[in-house]
Amino acid sequence: MVKKILLGALALSSIGFASDLSTVTGESAAVFAKKESNGDKPLVYLADNFHEMATLPGFSMGAPSGLVSSYGVAFAGLSGRRDSDDTDGALALGMGFGNPDTIGGAVSLGIGSIDPRDGGSFNRGNLNLNVGHHFKEYGFGWSVGMTGLDLWHASKLDGDNQDPSFYTAVTKLWANDILPFAVTAGFGNNSYADINKENDRKDKVDGFGAVAFYLIPQLSLVVDYTSNILTTGISVVPFPEYPISVSLGATNLTEQGPNDKVAAIGSIAAAYVF
């Protein structure tokens, strides 16, 4: 069985987004705009508008994003998952390259598990890569990517699916004065295919999608459908001037797959612009 750990913070969407791995969710990044300095503001405050934000709350909790990163952005995230039988977590590190106005992207490393009780900490490592382009005049981005390229895994995991997954995705942002929202859609194989399909998921291709509603600039409500798994939750940016986001949610609400249990998920993700 492939564990799917979802890094819920998952879109630092003025500075990052989420890319799902087969065993851990990685973090990639996309810079759209840079905030003006608000040096007279306290650390914690309610932002009046999106221009005050160093990053936006996430718009995905599993579906890969059509928005990609650029050179000068590094990112990291820590996630956890808890159901009635199991607790586990994962770590992701990465950085961007290129320029999404032409061609940009990111490379990241996903590491799991961080729970020593299942055979040892850091016993899985995956490489992830995406490239894409932003169509700013239309307000959307398109990407292609690979996730879960096996770098190492413990011998006891030899029976797990170690094949990488491939996808293509688009993300469209709709700005308005009432309820801004973002929609992500795409398709992929392996870890993005229906979790109920037995064997050879690497040869199966299925669609995925997510929608996020920005209730206020610092808070998004996310609904995600990936691998026939329904996930919902919230993403929060607690400090408007810093690119840090926190997510909490519930996944597998329809109890699909071998591990057919509803699970709580949570994460924290951060980016650094240099």
Tab-separated table of C-alpha atoms in Angstrom, residues 18-227:
chain	number	residue	atom	x	y	z
A	18	ALA	CA	1.680	21.833	-3.377
A	19	SER	CA	2.902	18.859	-5.426
A	20	ASP	CA	1.738	15.495	-4.315
A	21	LEU	CA	4.236	12.590	-4.100
A	22	SER	CA	3.465	8.905	-3.894
A	23	THR	CA	4.651	8.786	-0.290
A	24	VAL	CA	4.985	12.416	0.778
A	25	THR	CA	3.777	15.714	-0.465
A	26	GLY	CA	6.472	18.037	-1.705
A	27	GLU	CA	6.373	21.747	-1.875
A	28	SER	CA	7.079	23.853	-4.906
A	29	ALA	CA	6.812	27.597	-5.330
A	30	ALA	CA	5.519	30.316	-7.607
A	31	VAL	CA	6.092	34.033	-7.189
A	32	PHE	CA	3.306	36.228	-8.562
A	33	ALA	CA	3.839	39.511	-6.786
A	34	LYS	CA	5.839	40.888	-3.941
A	35	LYS	CA	4.229	42.713	-1.074
A	36	GLU	CA	5.177	46.197	-0.078
A	37	SER	CA	6.821	46.547	3.309
A	38	ASN	CA	4.460	47.148	6.192
A	39	GLY	CA	7.050	47.870	8.829
A	40	ASP	CA	4.535	49.684	11.017
A	41	LYS	CA	2.344	46.584	11.280
A	42	PRO	CA	2.474	44.142	14.239
A	43	LEU	CA	3.451	40.511	13.695
A	44	VAL	CA	-0.152	39.284	13.870
A	45	TYR	CA	-2.959	41.316	12.319
A	46	LEU	CA	-5.870	40.894	9.917
A	47	ALA	CA	-4.853	41.937	6.428
A	48	ASP	CA	-7.287	44.260	4.681
A	49	ASN	CA	-6.401	43.034	1.185
A	50	PHE	CA	-4.268	40.530	-0.693
A	51	HIS	CA	-1.551	43.096	-1.445
A	52	GLU	CA	-0.527	43.027	2.202
A	53	MET	CA	0.180	39.280	2.068
A	54	ALA	CA	3.634	37.772	1.625
A	55	THR	CA	1.869	34.580	0.515
A	56	LEU	CA	-1.668	33.352	0.006
A	57	PRO	CA	-3.348	30.462	1.811
A	58	GLY	CA	-3.267	27.133	-0.007
A	59	PHE	CA	-5.550	26.171	-2.902
A	60	SER	CA	-4.913	22.411	-2.962
A	61	MET	CA	-4.568	19.529	-0.531
A	62	GLY	CA	-3.406	16.810	-2.894
A	63	ALA	CA	-3.948	17.881	-6.480
A	64	PRO	CA	-0.760	19.135	-8.157
A	65	SER	CA	-0.792	22.787	-9.155
A	66	GLY	CA	-0.571	24.371	-12.568
A	67	LEU	CA	1.474	27.182	-10.977
A	68	VAL	CA	5.211	26.684	-10.827
A	69	SER	CA	8.173	28.295	-9.173
A	70	SER	CA	11.026	30.524	-10.243
A	71	TYR	CA	14.675	30.950	-9.422
A	72	GLY	CA	15.261	32.638	-6.070
A	73	VAL	CA	12.712	30.719	-4.004
A	74	ALA	CA	13.444	27.904	-1.536
A	75	PHE	CA	10.784	26.125	0.480
A	76	ALA	CA	10.202	23.497	3.145
A	77	GLY	CA	7.216	21.784	4.693
A	78	LEU	CA	6.320	19.348	7.443
A	79	SER	CA	3.103	17.310	7.405
A	80	GLY	CA	1.290	14.734	9.488
A	81	ARG	CA	-1.550	12.252	9.075
A	82	ARG	CA	-3.542	10.470	11.762
A	83	ASP	CA	-6.284	7.846	11.451
A	84	SER	CA	-7.648	5.332	13.952
A	85	ASP	CA	-4.754	2.910	13.341
A	86	ASP	CA	-1.758	4.947	12.285
A	87	THR	CA	0.122	8.208	12.756
A	88	ASP	CA	2.832	9.311	10.352
A	89	GLY	CA	4.485	12.363	8.899
A	90	ALA	CA	6.774	13.594	6.178
A	91	LEU	CA	9.236	16.345	5.288
A	92	ALA	CA	9.770	18.175	1.988
A	93	LEU	CA	12.557	20.511	0.819
A	94	GLY	CA	13.057	22.177	-2.535
A	95	MET	CA	13.866	25.203	-4.642
A	96	GLY	CA	12.723	26.856	-7.846
A	97	PHE	CA	14.468	27.510	-11.142
A	98	GLY	CA	13.889	29.523	-14.298
A	99	ASN	CA	11.158	32.104	-14.833
A	100	PRO	CA	7.501	31.011	-15.142
A	101	ASP	CA	6.815	33.930	-17.511
A	102	THR	CA	8.844	31.823	-19.946
A	103	ILE	CA	9.665	28.440	-18.391
A	104	GLY	CA	9.975	27.923	-14.660
A	105	GLY	CA	9.725	25.055	-12.254
A	106	ALA	CA	10.997	23.420	-9.112
A	107	VAL	CA	12.882	20.396	-7.879
A	108	SER	CA	12.165	18.969	-4.442
A	109	LEU	CA	13.017	16.115	-2.120
A	110	GLY	CA	10.311	14.334	-0.133
A	111	ILE	CA	11.334	12.334	2.941
A	112	GLY	CA	9.141	9.936	4.927
A	113	SER	CA	8.461	8.484	7.301
A	114	ILE	CA	9.260	10.573	10.331
A	115	ASP	CA	7.647	7.940	12.592
A	116	PRO	CA	10.274	5.379	13.773
A	117	ARG	CA	7.580	2.867	14.771
A	118	ASP	CA	6.974	1.721	11.177
A	119	GLY	CA	10.532	0.592	10.508
A	120	GLY	CA	12.658	3.670	11.050
A	121	SER	CA	12.657	7.395	10.471
A	122	PHE	CA	13.485	8.819	7.023
A	123	ASN	CA	13.237	5.391	5.390
A	124	ARG	CA	11.816	6.709	2.104
A	125	GLY	CA	13.168	9.393	-0.193
A	126	ASN	CA	11.673	10.714	-3.429
A	127	LEU	CA	12.710	13.234	-6.063
A	128	ASN	CA	10.111	15.494	-7.685
A	129	LEU	CA	10.295	17.840	-10.651
A	130	ASN	CA	7.875	20.170	-12.418
A	131	VAL	CA	8.058	22.740	-15.202
A	132	GLY	CA	5.445	25.142	-16.469
A	133	HIS	CA	4.389	28.549	-17.743
A	134	HIS	CA	2.190	31.332	-16.377
A	135	PHE	CA	-0.289	32.977	-18.726
A	136	LYS	CA	-0.638	36.165	-16.711
A	137	GLU	CA	-2.948	37.855	-19.177
A	138	TYR	CA	-5.455	35.041	-18.631
A	139	GLY	CA	-4.802	34.474	-14.940
A	140	PHE	CA	-3.773	30.839	-15.058
A	141	GLY	CA	-0.783	28.530	-15.139
A	142	TRP	CA	-0.025	25.192	-16.767
A	143	SER	CA	2.499	22.615	-15.625
A	144	VAL	CA	3.755	19.094	-16.215
A	145	GLY	CA	5.556	17.145	-13.542
A	146	MET	CA	6.953	13.956	-12.137
A	147	THR	CA	6.617	12.971	-8.481
A	148	GLY	CA	7.870	10.092	-6.393
A	149	LEU	CA	11.042	9.081	-8.249
A	150	ASP	CA	12.493	6.592	-5.771
A	151	LEU	CA	15.896	7.574	-4.360
A	152	TRP	CA	15.938	5.203	-1.392
A	153	HIS	CA	13.589	3.082	0.663
A	154	ALA	CA	13.914	0.537	3.447
A	155	SER	CA	14.053	-3.104	2.399
A	156	LYS	CA	10.766	-3.812	4.182
A	157	LEU	CA	9.116	-1.444	1.725
A	158	ASP	CA	10.161	-3.440	-1.341
A	159	GLY	CA	6.574	-4.506	-1.908
A	160	ASP	CA	5.376	-0.912	-2.033
A	161	ASN	CA	4.775	0.870	-5.318
A	162	GLN	CA	8.072	2.629	-6.070
A	163	ASP	CA	7.247	3.829	-9.593
A	164	PRO	CA	7.130	7.597	-10.221
A	165	SER	CA	3.906	9.388	-11.131
A	166	PHE	CA	3.419	11.823	-14.012
A	167	TYR	CA	0.807	14.564	-14.352
A	168	THR	CA	-0.274	17.712	-16.109
A	169	ALA	CA	-2.320	20.421	-14.395
A	170	VAL	CA	-3.795	23.882	-14.814
A	171	THR	CA	-4.705	26.379	-12.082
A	172	LYS	CA	-6.972	29.351	-12.708
A	173	LEU	CA	-7.428	32.238	-10.269
A	174	TRP	CA	-10.693	34.208	-10.276
A	175	ALA	CA	-10.374	37.547	-8.499
A	176	ASN	CA	-13.570	39.333	-7.472
A	177	ASP	CA	-14.825	41.572	-4.680
A	178	ILE	CA	-17.178	38.997	-3.137
A	179	LEU	CA	-15.470	35.595	-2.901
A	180	PRO	CA	-12.177	35.117	-4.773
A	181	PHE	CA	-11.501	31.492	-5.667
A	182	ALA	CA	-9.001	29.258	-7.442
A	183	VAL	CA	-9.670	26.091	-9.439
A	184	THR	CA	-7.106	23.386	-10.209
A	185	ALA	CA	-7.681	20.492	-12.614
A	186	GLY	CA	-5.568	17.905	-14.383
A	187	PHE	CA	-4.838	14.235	-14.840
A	188	GLY	CA	-2.062	11.813	-13.977
A	189	ASN	CA	-1.120	8.201	-13.482
A	190	ASN	CA	-0.010	6.013	-10.572
A	191	SER	CA	-0.541	7.945	-7.306
A	192	TYR	CA	-3.086	10.178	-9.099
A	193	ALA	CA	-5.101	7.239	-10.442
A	194	ASP	CA	-8.125	5.815	-8.613
A	195	ILE	CA	-6.835	4.267	-5.394
A	196	ASN	CA	-9.360	1.461	-5.763
A	197	LYS	CA	-7.795	0.217	-8.996
A	198	GLU	CA	-5.777	-2.864	-8.166
A	199	ASN	CA	-2.231	-3.289	-9.507
A	200	ASP	CA	-0.547	-1.401	-12.303
A	201	ARG	CA	-1.801	2.046	-11.330
A	202	LYS	CA	1.214	3.316	-13.273
A	203	ASP	CA	-0.705	2.285	-16.418
A	204	LYS	CA	-3.937	3.984	-15.303
A	205	VAL	CA	-4.702	7.678	-15.844
A	206	ASP	CA	-7.405	9.569	-13.941
A	207	GLY	CA	-8.409	13.161	-13.347
A	208	PHE	CA	-7.991	15.245	-10.213
A	209	GLY	CA	-9.110	18.666	-9.076
A	210	ALA	CA	-9.410	21.175	-6.260
A	211	VAL	CA	-11.256	24.392	-5.554
A	212	ALA	CA	-10.345	26.966	-2.890
A	213	PHE	CA	-12.507	29.839	-1.653
A	214	TYR	CA	-10.753	32.812	-0.046
A	215	LEU	CA	-13.074	33.785	2.797
A	216	ILE	CA	-10.621	36.499	3.843
A	217	PRO	CA	-7.098	37.167	2.511
A	218	GLN	CA	-5.586	35.008	5.260
A	219	LEU	CA	-7.979	32.047	5.121
A	220	SER	CA	-9.013	29.636	2.390
A	221	LEU	CA	-11.506	26.783	2.429
A	222	VAL	CA	-10.303	23.936	0.204
A	223	VAL	CA	-12.089	20.935	-1.317
A	224	ASP	CA	-9.845	18.447	-3.132
A	225	TYR	CA	-10.579	15.283	-5.120
A	226	THR	CA	-7.481	13.280	-6.061
A	227	SER	CA	-7.092	9.502	-6.573
